[in-house]
Amino acid sequence: MTAVETEHKGWLGRSVKRKEDARFIVGRGNYIEDIKLPNMLHMAILRSPFAHAKINSIDTSRAQELPGVVAVVTGELLAEHNLAWMPTLSGDTQAVLATDKVRMQGQEVACVIAENPYVAHDALELIDVDYDPLPVVTTPQQALEDGAPVIRDDKEDQSDNRIYHWEAGDKEATDKAFADAARVVSLSTHYPRCHPSPIECCGCVADVNPATGRATIYMTSQAPHAHRTVFALVAGLPEQNIRIVSPDIGGGFGNKVPIYPGYVVATAASLLLGRPVKWVEDRTGNLISTGFARDFHMDGELALAEDGKMLGLRVKMLSDQGYAYADAQPTKLKAGLFHIVTGSYDLPAAHVVTDGAYTNKAPGGVAYRCSFRVTEASYLIERLVQSAAYELGVDPAELRRQNFIKPDQFPYQSATGFVYDSGDYERALDIALEQLGYADLREEQRRAREQGRLLGIGIASFTEVVGAGPSRDYDILGIKMFDSAELRVHPTGKAILKLGVKSQGQGHETTFAQIVAEELGIPPEDILVEEGDTDTTPYGLGTYASRSTPVAGAATAVIARTLREKARKIAAHLLEAAEDDLDWDGERFAVKGVPDRAKTIQEVAFAAYTADLPEGMDAGLEGVKYYDPPNMTYPFGTYAVLVEIDRGTGQWKPVRVVAVDDCGVRINPMIVEGQIMGGLTEGFAMAAMELITFDEDGNCIGSNFTDYLLPTAWETPAFELHETVTPSPHHPIGAKGVGESATVGSPAAYVNAVVDALAHAGVRNIDMPLSSDKVWQALNEVGLAE
Ligand code: CDP
């Protein structure tokens, strides 16, 4: 059944109010900080002030003497239990607590366990660590220079700082395309480091029962099942004795996918002490030590024919991974899905070379408001297209139109190996231009210039790839990236849906109930959606990179359809009719031509537990589906902005922001719009204010919200949202992902549109951050500053 055919039934495309908000807005959410267990201890972490240093000694005696301190844990103690290092989700290793050296500022050095959190924090100041500072590496370029200090000298096979070298596409075909090109446009750029900064920092309550040996770990986890398996492998605990519970989570954005030392030490401490241990990270700890995003250095070249047709793309990318490769990319794809860098364009040849390097910075590179590394890729290709338009002296909209993959080319095989499922890029562009009033604005811009005002018009298109993923190509540490849904319809016609994914604010309790309602006719308010408890939900890889709807959403639709087929058999039996003689109207089965002879889904559910069923049929109405998607889904869109620049200060202001996004069939348009606004706000933040840098000693600048500026509603511009709907042909309800990691709502496209608008106003070749002093300098160079 296609998505379009399902629309009439009524639960898809409805902005049902979020069921979960009732508890959130009255302050009744259940976050880690709300969990209080009897006899619970509290843990605080001592972090390294140095980015790179040898540890000579750690003296914990003064801390241990402080009344209320129960234990001080060091790497040496963990090493006795073989727990000083742990594997990362990218197959590397990371220190739990430092033993030999510290390799980044903020690295975990020791933990205090105390009767209350205040004593635990006070005691940190009584731990004496003797460090010998070492030379610091803060950029991947430095890291790969001859003679650079080898950061991971703990690893036997590591003699330099290179983590991976990986290539995609066809080098020979690409070289030929460049040899044939009439023009080559090139660009070097950096997408700076930023941080997902969820409102709730990381934390856990580890409760290992000394009598049974059972470990219950309440933790801020976007992937509870995968984390349970990793815990079993790392700690050597039997997996049935581990229960991970992710309660309400105050935002994740990829930041809560990696496993952090705090979780491991709290669990080890609970095991050793026989009491529950709570750890709640502070803001600086979160900003300086947990999964950052981006930090990609990119060189791109675009080969063009005389008439502007794109012939080939060459990309070299260098990723700053920090001191451990820990960003949870699918095993085969070292640099994530960066090779989607061909974007929305019909590029016959492409060759992508990616390298990753260790530096003395926090590990990360998580899927923050995009699928794995897709924001970086979108940013590069659109910057190249903008440069090409300026160099060729053609309208950037027309250059895009000329080179877009056309609707009849789908499914489209990209030069780097993706099969795009569907798209209509030109339509999204047309709507964006029309809504912005592109043609008229060019005239307005000219008039404004005559009056001495600087207006810029910018556009950017994007294609994303989400919904990881087909198990043949995608896994994390060998665990295949399918996902699951278990649906149980109770005798009274109410239901519980249990999922392997885990919402961190995306509204799953509402949208997944809508999918069941659509397929089974049980209204969303009668369906409880449960996620996050590994004891009660089926196995899944979790929520990040906009995969929940494409994968677990599909599993939900498929299992609901399976139950509907069983319900049809029961209804036929009750109505003494042939199955084929029944019509399903979205809520009930009726005998064809006799609409009064009908059974509602609720009546059928009751019968499934109370009536005589057809010969050989088991009682009950429930089932589980593990869904392995045949392909990823490919959302897309175009953004267009109007920016005004102050010639005296270089300050720029988005006057209008038009966003056209296509995520296939929208389950809940209100929720989707919220996701899109989140992605746009993140783009605005990167363009305007968010930035994490490091000084030459590796001190993190951006370790608190005074230095790392998050936008509030006050400075965030208004967004004008529009949509096109191109269903995914292989998804059971035609939806594509949008994610908290919102691919649609592309941050890169927003930044690109602003860069384009600035260029259009005369500020060429400016890179992030687009600060007013840089803009003013650039204006000054071309004689436009005042
Ligand atoms: O994996 P994650 O939850 O971050 O991403 P997602 O499932 O793609 O989307 C986030 C939210 O938007 C969920 O509540 C989805 O059900 C909803 N959504 C929707 O209503 N319609 C779509 N076509 C895609 C997502």
PDB file of C-alpha atoms and ligand atoms in Angstrom, residues 18 466 501-504 506-512 514-515 542-550 663-669 671-672 675 734-743, ligand 1:
ATOM      1  CA  ARG A  18       2.293  15.512  22.306  1.00  0.00           C
ATOM      2  CA  VAL A 466      19.098   8.812   7.139  1.00  0.00           C
ATOM      3  CA  VAL A 501      14.634   3.140  20.081  1.00  0.00           C
ATOM      4  CA  LYS A 502      14.635   5.838  22.764  1.00  0.00           C
ATOM      5  CA  SER A 503      13.191   9.341  22.493  1.00  0.00           C
ATOM      6  CA  GLN A 504      15.114  12.255  23.983  1.00  0.00           C
ATOM      7  CA  GLN A 506      11.337  13.905  19.722  1.00  0.00           C
ATOM      8  CA  GLY A 507       7.775  12.982  20.682  1.00  0.00           C
ATOM      9  CA  HIS A 508       7.906   9.225  20.024  1.00  0.00           C
ATOM     10  CA  GLU A 509       5.108   8.559  22.526  1.00  0.00           C
ATOM     11  CA  THR A 510       2.792  10.448  20.206  1.00  0.00           C
ATOM     12  CA  THR A 511       4.024   9.741  16.689  1.00  0.00           C
ATOM     13  CA  PHE A 512       4.517   5.992  17.107  1.00  0.00           C
ATOM     14  CA  GLN A 514      -0.233   7.568  15.531  1.00  0.00           C
ATOM     15  CA  ILE A 515       1.360   4.925  13.297  1.00  0.00           C
ATOM     16  CA  GLY A 542      18.628   3.290  19.576  1.00  0.00           C
ATOM     17  CA  THR A 543      17.781   6.797  18.502  1.00  0.00           C
ATOM     18  CA  TYR A 544      20.310   8.985  16.702  1.00  0.00           C
ATOM     19  CA  ALA A 545      21.059  10.013  13.142  1.00  0.00           C
ATOM     20  CA  SER A 546      17.324  10.276  12.403  1.00  0.00           C
ATOM     21  CA  ARG A 547      16.826   6.550  12.299  1.00  0.00           C
ATOM     22  CA  SER A 548      13.815   5.986  14.567  1.00  0.00           C
ATOM     23  CA  THR A 549      11.014   6.628  12.096  1.00  0.00           C
ATOM     24  CA  PRO A 550      12.699   5.057   9.054  1.00  0.00           C
ATOM     25  CA  CYS A 663      10.707  14.258   4.751  1.00  0.00           C
ATOM     26  CA  GLY A 664       8.173  12.230   2.834  1.00  0.00           C
ATOM     27  CA  VAL A 665       4.880  11.616   4.594  1.00  0.00           C
ATOM     28  CA  ARG A 666       4.750  13.603   7.837  1.00  0.00           C
ATOM     29  CA  ILE A 667       3.281  11.608  10.693  1.00  0.00           C
ATOM     30  CA  ASN A 668       2.839  14.632  12.933  1.00  0.00           C
ATOM     31  CA  PRO A 669       3.435  17.952  11.136  1.00  0.00           C
ATOM     32  CA  ILE A 671       6.439  17.673  15.690  1.00  0.00           C
ATOM     33  CA  VAL A 672       8.236  17.749  12.351  1.00  0.00           C
ATOM     34  CA  GLN A 675      12.430  19.346  14.599  1.00  0.00           C
ATOM     35  CA  GLY A 734       6.371   6.627   3.021  1.00  0.00           C
ATOM     36  CA  ALA A 735       8.056   8.566   5.823  1.00  0.00           C
ATOM     37  CA  LYS A 736      11.681   9.676   5.799  1.00  0.00           C
ATOM     38  CA  GLY A 737      13.527  10.633   8.991  1.00  0.00           C
ATOM     39  CA  VAL A 738      13.831  14.127  10.374  1.00  0.00           C
ATOM     40  CA  GLY A 739      15.265  13.444  13.782  1.00  0.00           C
ATOM     41  CA  GLU A 740      16.202  15.375  16.841  1.00  0.00           C
ATOM     42  CA  SER A 741      19.352  14.936  14.965  1.00  0.00           C
ATOM     43  CA  ALA A 742      17.082  16.634  12.406  1.00  0.00           C
ATOM     44  CA  THR A 743      18.384  16.090   8.979  1.00  0.00           C
TER      45      THR A 743
HETATM   46  O1  CDP B   1      15.530   9.126  15.383  1.00  0.00           O
HETATM   47  P1  CDP B   1      14.804  10.388  15.707  1.00  0.00           P
HETATM   48  O2  CDP B   1      13.598  10.208  16.580  1.00  0.00           O
HETATM   49  O3  CDP B   1      15.714  11.473  16.183  1.00  0.00           O
HETATM   50  O4  CDP B   1      14.269  10.899  14.277  1.00  0.00           O
HETATM   51  P2  CDP B   1      12.911  10.623  13.506  1.00  0.00           P
HETATM   52  O5  CDP B   1      12.269   9.401  13.965  1.00  0.00           O
HETATM   53  O6  CDP B   1      13.204  10.731  12.058  1.00  0.00           O
HETATM   54  O7  CDP B   1      11.987  11.882  13.829  1.00  0.00           O
HETATM   55  C1  CDP B   1      11.764  12.573  15.033  1.00  0.00           C
HETATM   56  C2  CDP B   1      10.310  12.839  15.306  1.00  0.00           C
HETATM   57  O8  CDP B   1       9.620  13.331  14.144  1.00  0.00           O
HETATM   58  C3  CDP B   1       9.578  11.561  15.707  1.00  0.00           C
HETATM   59  O9  CDP B   1       8.622  11.825  16.686  1.00  0.00           O
HETATM   60  C4  CDP B   1       8.968  11.149  14.406  1.00  0.00           C
HETATM   61  O10 CDP B   1       7.937  10.224  14.543  1.00  0.00           O
HETATM   62  C5  CDP B   1       8.542  12.469  13.796  1.00  0.00           C
HETATM   63  N1  CDP B   1       8.434  12.329  12.333  1.00  0.00           N
HETATM   64  C6  CDP B   1       7.227  12.551  11.705  1.00  0.00           C
HETATM   65  O11 CDP B   1       6.246  12.902  12.371  1.00  0.00           O
HETATM   66  N2  CDP B   1       7.149  12.378  10.334  1.00  0.00           N
HETATM   67  C7  CDP B   1       8.226  12.018   9.597  1.00  0.00           C
HETATM   68  N3  CDP B   1       8.125  11.864   8.291  1.00  0.00           N
HETATM   69  C8  CDP B   1       9.449  11.804  10.220  1.00  0.00           C
HETATM   70  C9  CDP B   1       9.537  11.975  11.606  1.00  0.00           C
END
